[in-house]
Coordinates of C-alpha atoms in Angstrom, one line a residue:
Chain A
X295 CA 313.2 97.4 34.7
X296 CA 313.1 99.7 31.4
X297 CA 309.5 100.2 30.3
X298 CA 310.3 98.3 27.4
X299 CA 310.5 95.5 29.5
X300 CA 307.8 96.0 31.6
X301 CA 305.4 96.2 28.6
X302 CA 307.0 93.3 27.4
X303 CA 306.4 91.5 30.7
X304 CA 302.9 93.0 30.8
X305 CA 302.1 90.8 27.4
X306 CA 302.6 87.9 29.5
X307 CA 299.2 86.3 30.6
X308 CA 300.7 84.7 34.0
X309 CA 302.7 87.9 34.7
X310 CA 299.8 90.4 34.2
X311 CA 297.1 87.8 36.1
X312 CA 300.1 88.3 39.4
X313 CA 300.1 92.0 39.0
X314 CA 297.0 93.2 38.8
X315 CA 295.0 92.1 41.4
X316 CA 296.7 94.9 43.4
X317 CA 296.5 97.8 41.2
X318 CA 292.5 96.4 40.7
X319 CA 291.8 96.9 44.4
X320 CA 293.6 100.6 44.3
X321 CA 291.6 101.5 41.3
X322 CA 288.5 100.8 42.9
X323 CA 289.0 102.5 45.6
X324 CA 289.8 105.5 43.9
X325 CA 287.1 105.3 41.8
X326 CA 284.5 105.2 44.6
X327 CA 286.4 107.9 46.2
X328 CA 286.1 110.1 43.2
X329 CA 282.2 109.4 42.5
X330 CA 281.2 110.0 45.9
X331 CA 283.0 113.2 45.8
X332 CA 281.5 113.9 42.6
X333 CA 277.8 113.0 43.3
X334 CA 278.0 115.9 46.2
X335 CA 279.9 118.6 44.3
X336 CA 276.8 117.6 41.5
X337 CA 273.9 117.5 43.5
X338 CA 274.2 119.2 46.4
X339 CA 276.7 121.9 46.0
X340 CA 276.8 122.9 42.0
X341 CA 274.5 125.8 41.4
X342 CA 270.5 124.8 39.6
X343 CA 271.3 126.0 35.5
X344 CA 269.6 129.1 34.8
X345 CA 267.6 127.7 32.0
X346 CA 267.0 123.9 32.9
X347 CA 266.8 124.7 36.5
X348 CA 268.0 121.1 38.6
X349 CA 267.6 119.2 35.7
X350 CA 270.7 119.6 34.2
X351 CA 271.9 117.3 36.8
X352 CA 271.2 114.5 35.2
X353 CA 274.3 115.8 33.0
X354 CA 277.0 113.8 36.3
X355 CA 275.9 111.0 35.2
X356 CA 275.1 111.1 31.3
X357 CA 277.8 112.7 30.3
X358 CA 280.9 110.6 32.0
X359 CA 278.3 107.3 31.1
X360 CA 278.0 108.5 27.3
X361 CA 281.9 109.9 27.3
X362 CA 283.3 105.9 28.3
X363 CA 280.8 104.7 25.7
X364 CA 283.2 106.0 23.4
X365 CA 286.6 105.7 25.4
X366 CA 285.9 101.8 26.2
X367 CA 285.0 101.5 22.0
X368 CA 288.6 102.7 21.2
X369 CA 290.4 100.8 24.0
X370 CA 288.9 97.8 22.3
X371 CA 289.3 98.6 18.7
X372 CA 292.9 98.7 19.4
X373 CA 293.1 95.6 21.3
X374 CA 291.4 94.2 19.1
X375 CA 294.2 95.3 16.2
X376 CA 297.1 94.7 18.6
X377 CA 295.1 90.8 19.2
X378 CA 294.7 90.6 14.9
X379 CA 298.2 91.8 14.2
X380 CA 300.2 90.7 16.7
X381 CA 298.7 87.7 18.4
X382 CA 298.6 89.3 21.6
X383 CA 296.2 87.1 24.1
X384 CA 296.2 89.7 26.1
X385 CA 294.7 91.9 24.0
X386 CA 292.0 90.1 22.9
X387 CA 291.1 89.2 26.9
X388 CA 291.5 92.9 27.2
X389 CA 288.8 93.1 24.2
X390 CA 286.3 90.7 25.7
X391 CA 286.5 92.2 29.1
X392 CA 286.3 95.3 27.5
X393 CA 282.5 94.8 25.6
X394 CA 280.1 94.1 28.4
X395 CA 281.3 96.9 30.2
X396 CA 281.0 99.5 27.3
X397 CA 277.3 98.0 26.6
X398 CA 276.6 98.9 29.8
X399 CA 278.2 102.5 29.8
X400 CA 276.3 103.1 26.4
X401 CA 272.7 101.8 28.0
X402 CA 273.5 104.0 30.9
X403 CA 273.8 107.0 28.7
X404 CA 271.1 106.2 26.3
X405 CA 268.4 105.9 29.1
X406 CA 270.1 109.1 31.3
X407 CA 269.9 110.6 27.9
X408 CA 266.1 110.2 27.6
X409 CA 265.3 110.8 30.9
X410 CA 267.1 114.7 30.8
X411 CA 265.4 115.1 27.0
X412 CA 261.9 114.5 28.2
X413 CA 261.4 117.5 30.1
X414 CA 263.9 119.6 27.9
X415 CA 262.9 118.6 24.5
X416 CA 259.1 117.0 25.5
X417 CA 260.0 113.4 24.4
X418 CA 261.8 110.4 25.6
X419 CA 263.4 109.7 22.1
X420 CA 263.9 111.5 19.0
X421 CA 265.9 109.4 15.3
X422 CA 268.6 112.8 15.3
X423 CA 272.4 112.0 14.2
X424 CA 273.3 111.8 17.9
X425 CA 271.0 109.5 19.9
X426 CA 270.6 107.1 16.4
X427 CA 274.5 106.8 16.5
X428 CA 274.9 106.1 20.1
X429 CA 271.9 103.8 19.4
X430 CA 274.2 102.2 17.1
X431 CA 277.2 101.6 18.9
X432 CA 275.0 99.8 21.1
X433 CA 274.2 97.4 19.0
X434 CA 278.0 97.1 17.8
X435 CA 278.8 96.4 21.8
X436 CA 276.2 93.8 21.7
X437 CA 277.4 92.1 18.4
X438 CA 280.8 92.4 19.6
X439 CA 279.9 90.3 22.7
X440 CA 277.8 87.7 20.8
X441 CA 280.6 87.3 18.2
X442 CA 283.1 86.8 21.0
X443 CA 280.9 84.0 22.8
X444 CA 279.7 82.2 19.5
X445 CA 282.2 80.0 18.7
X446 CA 283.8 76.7 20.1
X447 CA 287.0 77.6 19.6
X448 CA 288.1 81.2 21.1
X449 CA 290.3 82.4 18.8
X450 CA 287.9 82.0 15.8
X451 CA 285.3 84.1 18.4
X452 CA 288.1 86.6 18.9
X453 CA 288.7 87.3 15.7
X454 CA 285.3 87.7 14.9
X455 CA 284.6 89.9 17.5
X456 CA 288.0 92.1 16.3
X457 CA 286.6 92.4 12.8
X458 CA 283.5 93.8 13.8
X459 CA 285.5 96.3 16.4
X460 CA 287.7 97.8 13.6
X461 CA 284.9 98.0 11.2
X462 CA 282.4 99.5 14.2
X463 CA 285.3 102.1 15.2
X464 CA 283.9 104.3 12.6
X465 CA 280.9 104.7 14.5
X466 CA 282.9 106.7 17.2
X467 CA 283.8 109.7 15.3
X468 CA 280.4 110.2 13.8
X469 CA 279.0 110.1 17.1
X470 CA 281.4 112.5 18.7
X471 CA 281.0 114.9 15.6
X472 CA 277.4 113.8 15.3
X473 CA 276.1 117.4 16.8
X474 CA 278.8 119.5 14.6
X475 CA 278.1 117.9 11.3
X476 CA 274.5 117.6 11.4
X477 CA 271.5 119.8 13.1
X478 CA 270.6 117.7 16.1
X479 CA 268.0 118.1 18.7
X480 CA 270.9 117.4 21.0
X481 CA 273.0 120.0 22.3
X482 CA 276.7 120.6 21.1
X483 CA 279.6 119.7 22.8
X484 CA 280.2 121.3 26.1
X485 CA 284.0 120.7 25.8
X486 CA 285.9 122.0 22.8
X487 CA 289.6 120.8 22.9
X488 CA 290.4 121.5 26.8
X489 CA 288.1 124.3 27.2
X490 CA 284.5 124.5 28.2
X491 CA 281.2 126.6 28.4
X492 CA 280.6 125.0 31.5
X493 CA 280.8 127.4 34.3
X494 CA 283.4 126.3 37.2
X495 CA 281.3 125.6 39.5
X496 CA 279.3 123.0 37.8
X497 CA 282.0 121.7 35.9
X498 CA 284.7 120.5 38.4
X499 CA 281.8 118.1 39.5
X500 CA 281.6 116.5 36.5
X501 CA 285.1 116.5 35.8
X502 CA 285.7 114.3 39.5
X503 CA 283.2 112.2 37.8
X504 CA 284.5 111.5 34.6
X505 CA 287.5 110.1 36.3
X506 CA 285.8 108.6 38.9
X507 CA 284.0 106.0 35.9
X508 CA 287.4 106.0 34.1
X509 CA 288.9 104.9 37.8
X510 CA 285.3 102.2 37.7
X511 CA 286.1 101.0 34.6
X512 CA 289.8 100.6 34.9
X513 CA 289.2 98.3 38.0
X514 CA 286.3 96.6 36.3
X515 CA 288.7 95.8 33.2
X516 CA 291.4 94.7 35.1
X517 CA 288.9 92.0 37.2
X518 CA 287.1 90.8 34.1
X519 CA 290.8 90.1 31.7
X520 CA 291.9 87.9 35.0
X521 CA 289.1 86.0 34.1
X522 CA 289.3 86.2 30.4
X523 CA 293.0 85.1 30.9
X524 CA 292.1 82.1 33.1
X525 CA 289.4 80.9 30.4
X526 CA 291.6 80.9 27.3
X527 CA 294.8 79.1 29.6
X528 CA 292.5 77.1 30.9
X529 CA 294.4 74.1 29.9
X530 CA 298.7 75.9 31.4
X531 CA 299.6 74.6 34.2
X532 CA 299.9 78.2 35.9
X533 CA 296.4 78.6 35.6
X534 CA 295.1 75.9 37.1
X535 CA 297.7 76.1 39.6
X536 CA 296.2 79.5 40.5
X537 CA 292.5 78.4 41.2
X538 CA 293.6 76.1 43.8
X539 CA 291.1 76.1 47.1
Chain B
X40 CA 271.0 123.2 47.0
X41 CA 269.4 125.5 49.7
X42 CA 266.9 122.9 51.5
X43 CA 266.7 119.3 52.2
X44 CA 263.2 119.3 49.9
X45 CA 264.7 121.0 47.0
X46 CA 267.0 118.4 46.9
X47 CA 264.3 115.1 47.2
X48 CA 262.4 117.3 44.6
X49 CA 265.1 118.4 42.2
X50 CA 262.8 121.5 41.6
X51 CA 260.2 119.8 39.8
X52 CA 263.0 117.2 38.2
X53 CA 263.0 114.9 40.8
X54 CA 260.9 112.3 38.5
X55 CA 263.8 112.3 35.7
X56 CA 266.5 113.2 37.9
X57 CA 266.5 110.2 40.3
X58 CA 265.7 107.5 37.8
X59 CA 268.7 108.4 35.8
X60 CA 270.9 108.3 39.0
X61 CA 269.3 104.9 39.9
X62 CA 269.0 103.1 36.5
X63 CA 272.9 104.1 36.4
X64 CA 273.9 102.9 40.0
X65 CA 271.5 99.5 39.2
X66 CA 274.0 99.4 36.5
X67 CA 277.1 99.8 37.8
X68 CA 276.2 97.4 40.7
X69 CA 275.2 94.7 37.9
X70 CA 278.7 95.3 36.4
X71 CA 280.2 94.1 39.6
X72 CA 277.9 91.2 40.0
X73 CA 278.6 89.9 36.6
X74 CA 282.2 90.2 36.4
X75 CA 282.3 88.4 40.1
X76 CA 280.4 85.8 37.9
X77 CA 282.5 85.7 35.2
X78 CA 285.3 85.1 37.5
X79 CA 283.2 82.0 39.3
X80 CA 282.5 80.3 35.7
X81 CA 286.2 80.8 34.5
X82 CA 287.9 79.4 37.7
X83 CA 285.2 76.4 37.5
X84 CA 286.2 75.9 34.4
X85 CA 290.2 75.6 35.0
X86 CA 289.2 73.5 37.7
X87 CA 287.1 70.7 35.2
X88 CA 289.8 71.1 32.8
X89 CA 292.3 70.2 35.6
X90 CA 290.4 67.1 36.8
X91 CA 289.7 66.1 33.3
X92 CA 293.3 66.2 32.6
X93 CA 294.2 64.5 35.6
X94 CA 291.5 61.5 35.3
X95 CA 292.5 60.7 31.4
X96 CA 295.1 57.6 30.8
X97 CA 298.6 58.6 30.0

């Protein structure tokens, strides 16, 4: 099979609902793997900072939370444009299973966030460009999900919910850039292009991490667009063929 | 890490440190809890579309 055809195949709701029940499982494995790996390389083994002393650790789990804030944003901003232009069901399952899961990366981040600025800065909270942006996006990810689930029929809630996605994409860049373009209370970016400040030792922790949540979320996404599927071909025979006891 | 204490305490970051690993694992558990219910409302609703289908005349 070309990978033409696969993607092709992949479009299909019945054919993706057989094929990734598998690759689900695998993912979550892999993910655990990774985190547990990366929650001992981050707080037992890495080295305290010289200058926040053990609680830069905090950074293993803000900074992969706050880094798929962003990531899940743009996987549904084009889903959502492949589900406006194309009429991909897929996509916009992919979209809707796509939101709760982002909210959730974005809270974790915003509350890690506070928790590692009160001893550094001496407050929970402070309106600079990027904690009132990621603030922001949150409330996109919760629009996005009440948009989706508003409407009697689905495709007028998709299509809502895809709107307010394209328009909200803007809100990634401005946080990303949000500490070069502005002074902010927050630090810079620790990676610029491939490279970091972040010495070794410390780094590949956070690095297992990141891909440990991308690993979470991939299986998590997978699980949640089998049910999306199931709920908008509710009425196809393959469907309810597949939730026989 | 060099002691079992200076881990529990996180020098003197153990009150910010732990919460933010909790609040996230609370978190990540909820995310599986709620798609495994998303997964129980969708297939119950194939099902009542099935037997809705199946109990209206011809």
């Amino acid at each position: 099979m070309t990978l033409k055809t696969f993607l092709h195949r992949l479009g299909s709701p019945p054919y993706f609902y057989q094929i990734s029940k598998p690759w689900g499982r695998a993912f979550a494995w892999i993910g655990l793997g990774l985190i547990l790996v990366g929650l001992y390389g981050g707080l037992w083994l890495a080295p305290p900072d010289y200058q926040q002393g053990n609680g830069f650790r905090i950074m293993y789990v803000h900074v992969p939370s706050a880094w798929m804030s962003l990531f899940v944003f743009m996987v549904i901003a084009v889903a959502s444009f492949i589900g406006l232009v194309w009429r991909m069901r897929l996509a916009d399952a992919v979209a809707a299973a796509s939101a709760p899961l982002g909210a959730a990366f974005t809270a974790v981040a915003l509350v890690t966030g506070s928790l590692w600025g009160k001893p550094m800065w001496g407050t929970y909270w402070v309106w600079d460009a990027r904690l009132t942006s990621e603030l922001i996006l949150f409330f996109l990810y919760l629009g996005i999900i009440t948009l989706n689930r508003s409407f009697e029929d689905q495709k007028t809630g998709d299509k809502a919910a895809a709107i307010l996605a394209l328009i909200g994409a803007i809100d990634v860049p401005i946080v990303h850039y949000s500490v070069d373009w502005w002074q902010t209370l927050h630090q810079g970016s620790s990676f610029k292009g491939l490279t970091s400040e972040i010495a070794p030792s410390m780094l590949w922790p956070l690095l297992v991490m990141m891909a440990g949540f991308m690993f979470y979320y991939a299986w998590l996404v997978l699980w949640r667009t089998r049910s999306e599927i199931l709920l908008r071909e509710m009425d196809r025979e393959w469907a309810q063929r597949v939730v026989e006891p | 890490m060099t002691s079992w204490h200076e881990f529990v305490t996180m020098g003197r970051f153990g009150l910010f440190v732990w919460p933010a690993f909790g609040f996230g694992l609370i978190v990540m558990l909820l995310n599986i809890y709620w798609a495994r219910l998303r997964e129980k409302t969708a297939r119950r609703e194939v099902r009542q579309a099935r037997q809705a289908e199946e109990e209206s005349p011809q």
